[in-house]
């Protein structure tokens, strides 16, 4: 029994081998080896990429997708020796400049929520694979989901990535029902989920339409895992997921089914990272050419140990830290306006480095086992769920609160903003704002607004006193600040760091009109309003 059956016949798609052009990728990697050692050539590529990303002499179209690098230019950068400090500094400086221009120091936070771990597929690297008989299988009941979402809301989360395996014991209909349950959960004082993205098995066009009709979903994400066809066959032994062509065309079916935002990704370590990055660029270019919209997000997980998987312990194409940082920077340069997602597969130290060179979104306080967020708080649930294993090993075990405080201490602004989606500032509208250089006047105030909410509702009396003293002290600079997350969930340390950060951020870089608007919005948040945005 398939998880999703196509009820719309007659859809015709582009040939998969023309979307992921194996010969073009290999030819580009081979022909650019010499240029990759030439500082003059590298500088020229990076300067051209920066101009494209800054929209210099560029008329925005209807899409937010901008191709910063051609396949050949991207191959040239990928061929740079990661130990060549001079060339890599040029790459990192460019990636940072692009990220800073578009995203500033804002980092969007989210949490993954696993609904079920039943799966019929045999992916050699995954703990959820059908052949892992030692894994206890389960699916969350409606009450479990409410407990899980409530626990996440009490951490301050507003954005979730909802995941499930592929198995008839947990059907697509059940998943659709779960989305409505998730959206119904509200916790005191004002906990609610404002954006739900999904990472689920492949769907037909007809089921994409059903997913869209829930009006609950933002981005549909699906990883190809590896774009190298022979490797894909080795890694996916059996099950519906073993169909390379069907999986690659999933995002096509999403667009045809009315899904506005799609995410793609590769599991680095299964095959040569250079090949995978170029294939993702080809895939992105195909989606832009075919549907007028490239991927909304790109994820870059590295293979980590998974329960019962020897392959995951010894990846066939392991990517070391230097080359991983390099590929992240190059992807940022290649797709400047595409969100890049960083998971807790990476250590806190590595995550810090990657934020500098391209990442714009990251998970916080993640758990990859079903029911893990509320299990320790509920003895009955603990007994029901048992000793479950996650999908893969985590490298960052910090709580969401610790991640928030660490980000603020390093000068980043944690953000849960969803304003652009809800105000229709997407696609062509968004690019016109970008072309005029006004992204900062919308996105930055909104990120600060989401940060303030953290303090107002959940701060203790001592923290609120510190908050008030700091605001009074820096009133002259606070013309544009507001902080939703801190008001709701911040402890004393978080509030102190947050107030100082927001005071600094609110005074820098905003237009006078943006400051005035933010000042009015801040007053509303501090008067007790929630979900305030520009």
PDB file of C-alpha atoms in Angstrom, residues 60-258:
ATOM      1  CA  UNK A  60      13.935  41.391 -10.175  1.00  0.00           C
ATOM      2  CA  UNK A  61      11.421  38.953 -11.563  1.00  0.00           C
ATOM      3  CA  UNK A  62       8.471  37.316  -9.853  1.00  0.00           C
ATOM      4  CA  UNK A  63      10.637  34.889  -7.915  1.00  0.00           C
ATOM      5  CA  UNK A  64      12.867  35.341  -4.868  1.00  0.00           C
ATOM      6  CA  UNK A  65      15.381  32.978  -6.449  1.00  0.00           C
ATOM      7  CA  UNK A  66      18.589  34.560  -7.707  1.00  0.00           C
ATOM      8  CA  UNK A  67      21.364  32.453  -9.237  1.00  0.00           C
ATOM      9  CA  UNK A  68      24.576  33.860  -7.828  1.00  0.00           C
ATOM     10  CA  UNK A  69      26.845  31.370  -9.600  1.00  0.00           C
ATOM     11  CA  UNK A  70      26.734  29.415 -12.828  1.00  0.00           C
ATOM     12  CA  UNK A  71      27.442  25.697 -12.634  1.00  0.00           C
ATOM     13  CA  UNK A  72      30.953  26.297 -13.972  1.00  0.00           C
ATOM     14  CA  UNK A  73      31.655  29.122 -11.489  1.00  0.00           C
ATOM     15  CA  UNK A  74      30.345  27.013  -8.630  1.00  0.00           C
ATOM     16  CA  UNK A  75      32.558  24.101  -9.721  1.00  0.00           C
ATOM     17  CA  UNK A  76      35.570  26.407  -9.742  1.00  0.00           C
ATOM     18  CA  UNK A  77      34.965  27.446  -6.144  1.00  0.00           C
ATOM     19  CA  UNK A  78      34.308  23.864  -5.054  1.00  0.00           C
ATOM     20  CA  UNK A  79      37.669  22.836  -6.490  1.00  0.00           C
ATOM     21  CA  UNK A  80      39.534  25.312  -4.264  1.00  0.00           C
ATOM     22  CA  UNK A  81      41.733  23.552  -1.739  1.00  0.00           C
ATOM     23  CA  UNK A  82      40.001  24.121   1.608  1.00  0.00           C
ATOM     24  CA  UNK A  83      43.448  24.532   3.192  1.00  0.00           C
ATOM     25  CA  UNK A  84      44.371  27.450   0.920  1.00  0.00           C
ATOM     26  CA  UNK A  85      43.802  30.198   3.478  1.00  0.00           C
ATOM     27  CA  UNK A  86      44.135  33.118   1.059  1.00  0.00           C
ATOM     28  CA  UNK A  87      41.559  31.824  -1.418  1.00  0.00           C
ATOM     29  CA  UNK A  88      39.211  30.569   1.269  1.00  0.00           C
ATOM     30  CA  UNK A  89      39.285  33.933   3.036  1.00  0.00           C
ATOM     31  CA  UNK A  90      38.073  35.493  -0.210  1.00  0.00           C
ATOM     32  CA  UNK A  91      35.236  32.966  -0.384  1.00  0.00           C
ATOM     33  CA  UNK A  92      34.281  33.426   3.280  1.00  0.00           C
ATOM     34  CA  UNK A  93      34.391  37.205   3.053  1.00  0.00           C
ATOM     35  CA  UNK A  94      32.065  37.145   0.049  1.00  0.00           C
ATOM     36  CA  UNK A  95      29.660  34.705   1.688  1.00  0.00           C
ATOM     37  CA  UNK A  96      29.568  36.847   4.825  1.00  0.00           C
ATOM     38  CA  UNK A  97      28.998  40.041   2.841  1.00  0.00           C
ATOM     39  CA  UNK A  98      26.092  38.458   0.963  1.00  0.00           C
ATOM     40  CA  UNK A  99      24.534  36.978   4.083  1.00  0.00           C
ATOM     41  CA  UNK A 100      24.937  40.231   5.982  1.00  0.00           C
ATOM     42  CA  UNK A 101      23.420  42.289   3.155  1.00  0.00           C
ATOM     43  CA  UNK A 102      20.338  40.092   2.859  1.00  0.00           C
ATOM     44  CA  UNK A 103      19.826  38.534   6.298  1.00  0.00           C
ATOM     45  CA  UNK A 104      21.815  40.796   8.579  1.00  0.00           C
ATOM     46  CA  UNK A 105      22.460  39.139  11.930  1.00  0.00           C
ATOM     47  CA  UNK A 106      18.991  37.575  12.132  1.00  0.00           C
ATOM     48  CA  UNK A 107      18.779  33.826  12.745  1.00  0.00           C
ATOM     49  CA  UNK A 108      15.395  32.144  12.376  1.00  0.00           C
ATOM     50  CA  UNK A 109      14.777  29.405  14.958  1.00  0.00           C
ATOM     51  CA  UNK A 110      12.553  26.334  14.737  1.00  0.00           C
ATOM     52  CA  UNK A 111      12.151  22.861  16.208  1.00  0.00           C
ATOM     53  CA  UNK A 112      11.562  19.490  14.500  1.00  0.00           C
ATOM     54  CA  UNK A 113       8.541  17.487  15.639  1.00  0.00           C
ATOM     55  CA  UNK A 114       8.495  13.765  14.834  1.00  0.00           C
ATOM     56  CA  UNK A 115       4.970  12.324  14.633  1.00  0.00           C
ATOM     57  CA  UNK A 116       5.694   8.639  13.836  1.00  0.00           C
ATOM     58  CA  UNK A 117       8.704   6.411  13.147  1.00  0.00           C
ATOM     59  CA  UNK A 118       7.041   3.595  11.220  1.00  0.00           C
ATOM     60  CA  UNK A 119       8.730   3.174   7.827  1.00  0.00           C
ATOM     61  CA  UNK A 120       8.670   0.685   4.938  1.00  0.00           C
ATOM     62  CA  UNK A 121      11.848   2.005   3.323  1.00  0.00           C
ATOM     63  CA  UNK A 122      15.304   0.487   3.676  1.00  0.00           C
ATOM     64  CA  UNK A 123      17.662   3.460   3.750  1.00  0.00           C
ATOM     65  CA  UNK A 124      21.012   2.114   4.887  1.00  0.00           C
ATOM     66  CA  UNK A 125      21.919   5.227   6.889  1.00  0.00           C
ATOM     67  CA  UNK A 126      18.684   5.761   8.860  1.00  0.00           C
ATOM     68  CA  UNK A 127      17.555   4.433  12.234  1.00  0.00           C
ATOM     69  CA  UNK A 128      13.919   4.418  11.084  1.00  0.00           C
ATOM     70  CA  UNK A 129      14.592   1.985   8.195  1.00  0.00           C
ATOM     71  CA  UNK A 130      12.326  -1.070   7.951  1.00  0.00           C
ATOM     72  CA  UNK A 131      15.140  -3.519   8.706  1.00  0.00           C
ATOM     73  CA  UNK A 132      15.979  -2.013  12.095  1.00  0.00           C
ATOM     74  CA  UNK A 133      14.114  -4.559  14.225  1.00  0.00           C
ATOM     75  CA  UNK A 134      15.572  -3.209  17.457  1.00  0.00           C
ATOM     76  CA  UNK A 135      13.757   0.122  17.161  1.00  0.00           C
ATOM     77  CA  UNK A 136      10.493   0.452  19.055  1.00  0.00           C
ATOM     78  CA  UNK A 137       7.889   1.884  16.710  1.00  0.00           C
ATOM     79  CA  UNK A 138       5.217   4.343  17.712  1.00  0.00           C
ATOM     80  CA  UNK A 139       3.022   7.196  16.560  1.00  0.00           C
ATOM     81  CA  UNK A 140       1.743  10.121  18.572  1.00  0.00           C
ATOM     82  CA  UNK A 141      -1.915  10.185  19.557  1.00  0.00           C
ATOM     83  CA  UNK A 142      -3.832  13.458  19.440  1.00  0.00           C
ATOM     84  CA  UNK A 143      -3.210  13.928  23.147  1.00  0.00           C
ATOM     85  CA  UNK A 144       0.494  13.186  22.659  1.00  0.00           C
ATOM     86  CA  UNK A 145       0.650  15.803  19.900  1.00  0.00           C
ATOM     87  CA  UNK A 146      -0.995  18.380  22.130  1.00  0.00           C
ATOM     88  CA  UNK A 147       1.524  17.608  24.873  1.00  0.00           C
ATOM     89  CA  UNK A 148       4.453  17.814  22.444  1.00  0.00           C
ATOM     90  CA  UNK A 149       3.352  21.092  20.870  1.00  0.00           C
ATOM     91  CA  UNK A 150       2.538  22.552  24.274  1.00  0.00           C
ATOM     92  CA  UNK A 151       6.011  21.662  25.514  1.00  0.00           C
ATOM     93  CA  UNK A 152       7.570  23.333  22.462  1.00  0.00           C
ATOM     94  CA  UNK A 153       5.424  26.436  22.845  1.00  0.00           C
ATOM     95  CA  UNK A 154       6.529  26.735  26.455  1.00  0.00           C
ATOM     96  CA  UNK A 155      10.107  26.810  25.163  1.00  0.00           C
ATOM     97  CA  UNK A 156       9.123  29.811  23.043  1.00  0.00           C
ATOM     98  CA  UNK A 157       8.925  28.077  19.671  1.00  0.00           C
ATOM     99  CA  UNK A 158       6.651  29.548  17.008  1.00  0.00           C
ATOM    100  CA  UNK A 159       7.866  27.539  13.995  1.00  0.00           C
ATOM    101  CA  UNK A 160       7.881  23.757  13.606  1.00  0.00           C
ATOM    102  CA  UNK A 161       9.200  21.282  11.069  1.00  0.00           C
ATOM    103  CA  UNK A 162       6.867  18.268  11.251  1.00  0.00           C
ATOM    104  CA  UNK A 163       8.206  14.876  10.138  1.00  0.00           C
ATOM    105  CA  UNK A 164       7.019  11.286   9.796  1.00  0.00           C
ATOM    106  CA  UNK A 165       8.101   8.020   8.213  1.00  0.00           C
ATOM    107  CA  UNK A 166       6.370   6.247   5.329  1.00  0.00           C
ATOM    108  CA  UNK A 167       4.161   3.327   6.365  1.00  0.00           C
ATOM    109  CA  UNK A 168       0.500   2.250   6.110  1.00  0.00           C
ATOM    110  CA  UNK A 169       0.352   2.106   9.926  1.00  0.00           C
ATOM    111  CA  UNK A 170       0.532   5.884   9.882  1.00  0.00           C
ATOM    112  CA  UNK A 171      -1.321   7.161   6.839  1.00  0.00           C
ATOM    113  CA  UNK A 172      -1.300  10.451   5.002  1.00  0.00           C
ATOM    114  CA  UNK A 173      -4.868  11.034   6.201  1.00  0.00           C
ATOM    115  CA  UNK A 174      -3.661  10.693   9.792  1.00  0.00           C
ATOM    116  CA  UNK A 175      -0.872  13.149   9.086  1.00  0.00           C
ATOM    117  CA  UNK A 176      -3.325  15.709   7.678  1.00  0.00           C
ATOM    118  CA  UNK A 177      -5.394  15.342  10.828  1.00  0.00           C
ATOM    119  CA  UNK A 178      -2.273  15.844  12.960  1.00  0.00           C
ATOM    120  CA  UNK A 179      -1.591  19.185  11.254  1.00  0.00           C
ATOM    121  CA  UNK A 180      -4.956  20.500  12.408  1.00  0.00           C
ATOM    122  CA  UNK A 181      -4.285  19.247  15.933  1.00  0.00           C
ATOM    123  CA  UNK A 182      -0.920  21.042  15.953  1.00  0.00           C
ATOM    124  CA  UNK A 183      -2.490  24.306  14.819  1.00  0.00           C
ATOM    125  CA  UNK A 184      -5.185  24.066  17.498  1.00  0.00           C
ATOM    126  CA  UNK A 185      -2.764  24.014  20.431  1.00  0.00           C
ATOM    127  CA  UNK A 186      -2.606  27.192  22.502  1.00  0.00           C
ATOM    128  CA  UNK A 187      -0.743  27.563  25.805  1.00  0.00           C
ATOM    129  CA  UNK A 188      -0.615  30.343  28.397  1.00  0.00           C
ATOM    130  CA  UNK A 189       0.149  33.146  28.200  1.00  0.00           C
ATOM    131  CA  UNK A 190       0.159  33.268  24.405  1.00  0.00           C
ATOM    132  CA  UNK A 191       1.865  30.175  23.071  1.00  0.00           C
ATOM    133  CA  UNK A 192       0.913  29.327  19.500  1.00  0.00           C
ATOM    134  CA  UNK A 193       2.586  27.918  16.397  1.00  0.00           C
ATOM    135  CA  UNK A 194       2.663  30.445  13.570  1.00  0.00           C
ATOM    136  CA  UNK A 195       4.313  28.436  10.814  1.00  0.00           C
ATOM    137  CA  UNK A 196       4.354  24.694  10.200  1.00  0.00           C
ATOM    138  CA  UNK A 197       6.731  23.290   7.598  1.00  0.00           C
ATOM    139  CA  UNK A 198       6.716  19.605   6.733  1.00  0.00           C
ATOM    140  CA  UNK A 199       9.341  17.025   5.792  1.00  0.00           C
ATOM    141  CA  UNK A 200       7.390  13.955   4.795  1.00  0.00           C
ATOM    142  CA  UNK A 201       7.441  11.201   2.139  1.00  0.00           C
ATOM    143  CA  UNK A 202       6.836  11.897  -1.538  1.00  0.00           C
ATOM    144  CA  UNK A 203       3.288  12.846  -2.483  1.00  0.00           C
ATOM    145  CA  UNK A 204       1.223  12.741  -5.648  1.00  0.00           C
ATOM    146  CA  UNK A 205      -0.079  15.955  -7.192  1.00  0.00           C
ATOM    147  CA  UNK A 206      -3.558  15.127  -5.919  1.00  0.00           C
ATOM    148  CA  UNK A 207      -2.261  14.701  -2.355  1.00  0.00           C
ATOM    149  CA  UNK A 208      -0.203  17.876  -2.633  1.00  0.00           C
ATOM    150  CA  UNK A 209      -3.498  19.615  -3.276  1.00  0.00           C
ATOM    151  CA  UNK A 210      -4.950  18.022  -0.130  1.00  0.00           C
ATOM    152  CA  UNK A 211      -1.913  19.189   1.851  1.00  0.00           C
ATOM    153  CA  UNK A 212      -2.345  22.702   0.493  1.00  0.00           C
ATOM    154  CA  UNK A 213      -6.064  22.638   1.316  1.00  0.00           C
ATOM    155  CA  UNK A 214      -5.353  22.238   5.034  1.00  0.00           C
ATOM    156  CA  UNK A 215      -4.139  25.854   5.016  1.00  0.00           C
ATOM    157  CA  UNK A 216      -1.710  24.726   7.714  1.00  0.00           C
ATOM    158  CA  UNK A 217       1.540  24.272   5.815  1.00  0.00           C
ATOM    159  CA  UNK A 218       4.286  26.688   4.827  1.00  0.00           C
ATOM    160  CA  UNK A 219       7.176  24.861   3.148  1.00  0.00           C
ATOM    161  CA  UNK A 220       7.164  21.287   1.826  1.00  0.00           C
ATOM    162  CA  UNK A 221      10.670  19.888   2.244  1.00  0.00           C
ATOM    163  CA  UNK A 222      12.111  16.676   0.843  1.00  0.00           C
ATOM    164  CA  UNK A 223      15.762  15.670   0.521  1.00  0.00           C
ATOM    165  CA  UNK A 224      16.981  13.765  -2.493  1.00  0.00           C
ATOM    166  CA  UNK A 225      19.625  12.461  -0.026  1.00  0.00           C
ATOM    167  CA  UNK A 226      22.072  11.949  -2.920  1.00  0.00           C
ATOM    168  CA  UNK A 227      21.740  13.141  -6.513  1.00  0.00           C
ATOM    169  CA  UNK A 228      24.227  10.526  -7.747  1.00  0.00           C
ATOM    170  CA  UNK A 229      22.018   7.832  -9.232  1.00  0.00           C
ATOM    171  CA  UNK A 230      24.305   4.774  -8.658  1.00  0.00           C
ATOM    172  CA  UNK A 231      24.893   5.824  -5.032  1.00  0.00           C
ATOM    173  CA  UNK A 232      21.182   6.439  -4.534  1.00  0.00           C
ATOM    174  CA  UNK A 233      20.471   2.849  -5.604  1.00  0.00           C
ATOM    175  CA  UNK A 234      23.029   1.485  -3.116  1.00  0.00           C
ATOM    176  CA  UNK A 235      21.724   3.542  -0.238  1.00  0.00           C
ATOM    177  CA  UNK A 236      18.016   2.923  -0.813  1.00  0.00           C
ATOM    178  CA  UNK A 237      17.711  -0.829  -1.062  1.00  0.00           C
ATOM    179  CA  UNK A 238      13.943  -1.208  -1.172  1.00  0.00           C
ATOM    180  CA  UNK A 239      10.662   0.580  -0.607  1.00  0.00           C
ATOM    181  CA  UNK A 240       8.966   3.446  -2.463  1.00  0.00           C
ATOM    182  CA  UNK A 241      11.906   5.722  -1.679  1.00  0.00           C
ATOM    183  CA  UNK A 242      14.177   3.606  -3.888  1.00  0.00           C
ATOM    184  CA  UNK A 243      12.635   5.200  -7.009  1.00  0.00           C
ATOM    185  CA  UNK A 244      15.181   7.918  -7.894  1.00  0.00           C
ATOM    186  CA  UNK A 245      13.100   9.550 -10.639  1.00  0.00           C
ATOM    187  CA  UNK A 246       9.890   9.677  -8.629  1.00  0.00           C
ATOM    188  CA  UNK A 247      11.675  11.229  -5.672  1.00  0.00           C
ATOM    189  CA  UNK A 248      13.474  13.858  -7.753  1.00  0.00           C
ATOM    190  CA  UNK A 249      10.182  15.052  -9.242  1.00  0.00           C
ATOM    191  CA  UNK A 250       8.514  15.516  -5.854  1.00  0.00           C
ATOM    192  CA  UNK A 251       9.050  19.286  -5.821  1.00  0.00           C
ATOM    193  CA  UNK A 252       7.595  19.452  -9.352  1.00  0.00           C
ATOM    194  CA  UNK A 253       4.464  17.736  -8.079  1.00  0.00           C
ATOM    195  CA  UNK A 254       4.363  20.107  -5.114  1.00  0.00           C
ATOM    196  CA  UNK A 255       4.315  23.169  -7.364  1.00  0.00           C
ATOM    197  CA  UNK A 256       1.666  21.599  -9.587  1.00  0.00           C
ATOM    198  CA  UNK A 257      -0.400  20.819  -6.504  1.00  0.00           C
ATOM    199  CA  UNK A 258      -0.369  24.443  -5.382  1.00  0.00           C
TER     200      UNK A 258
END
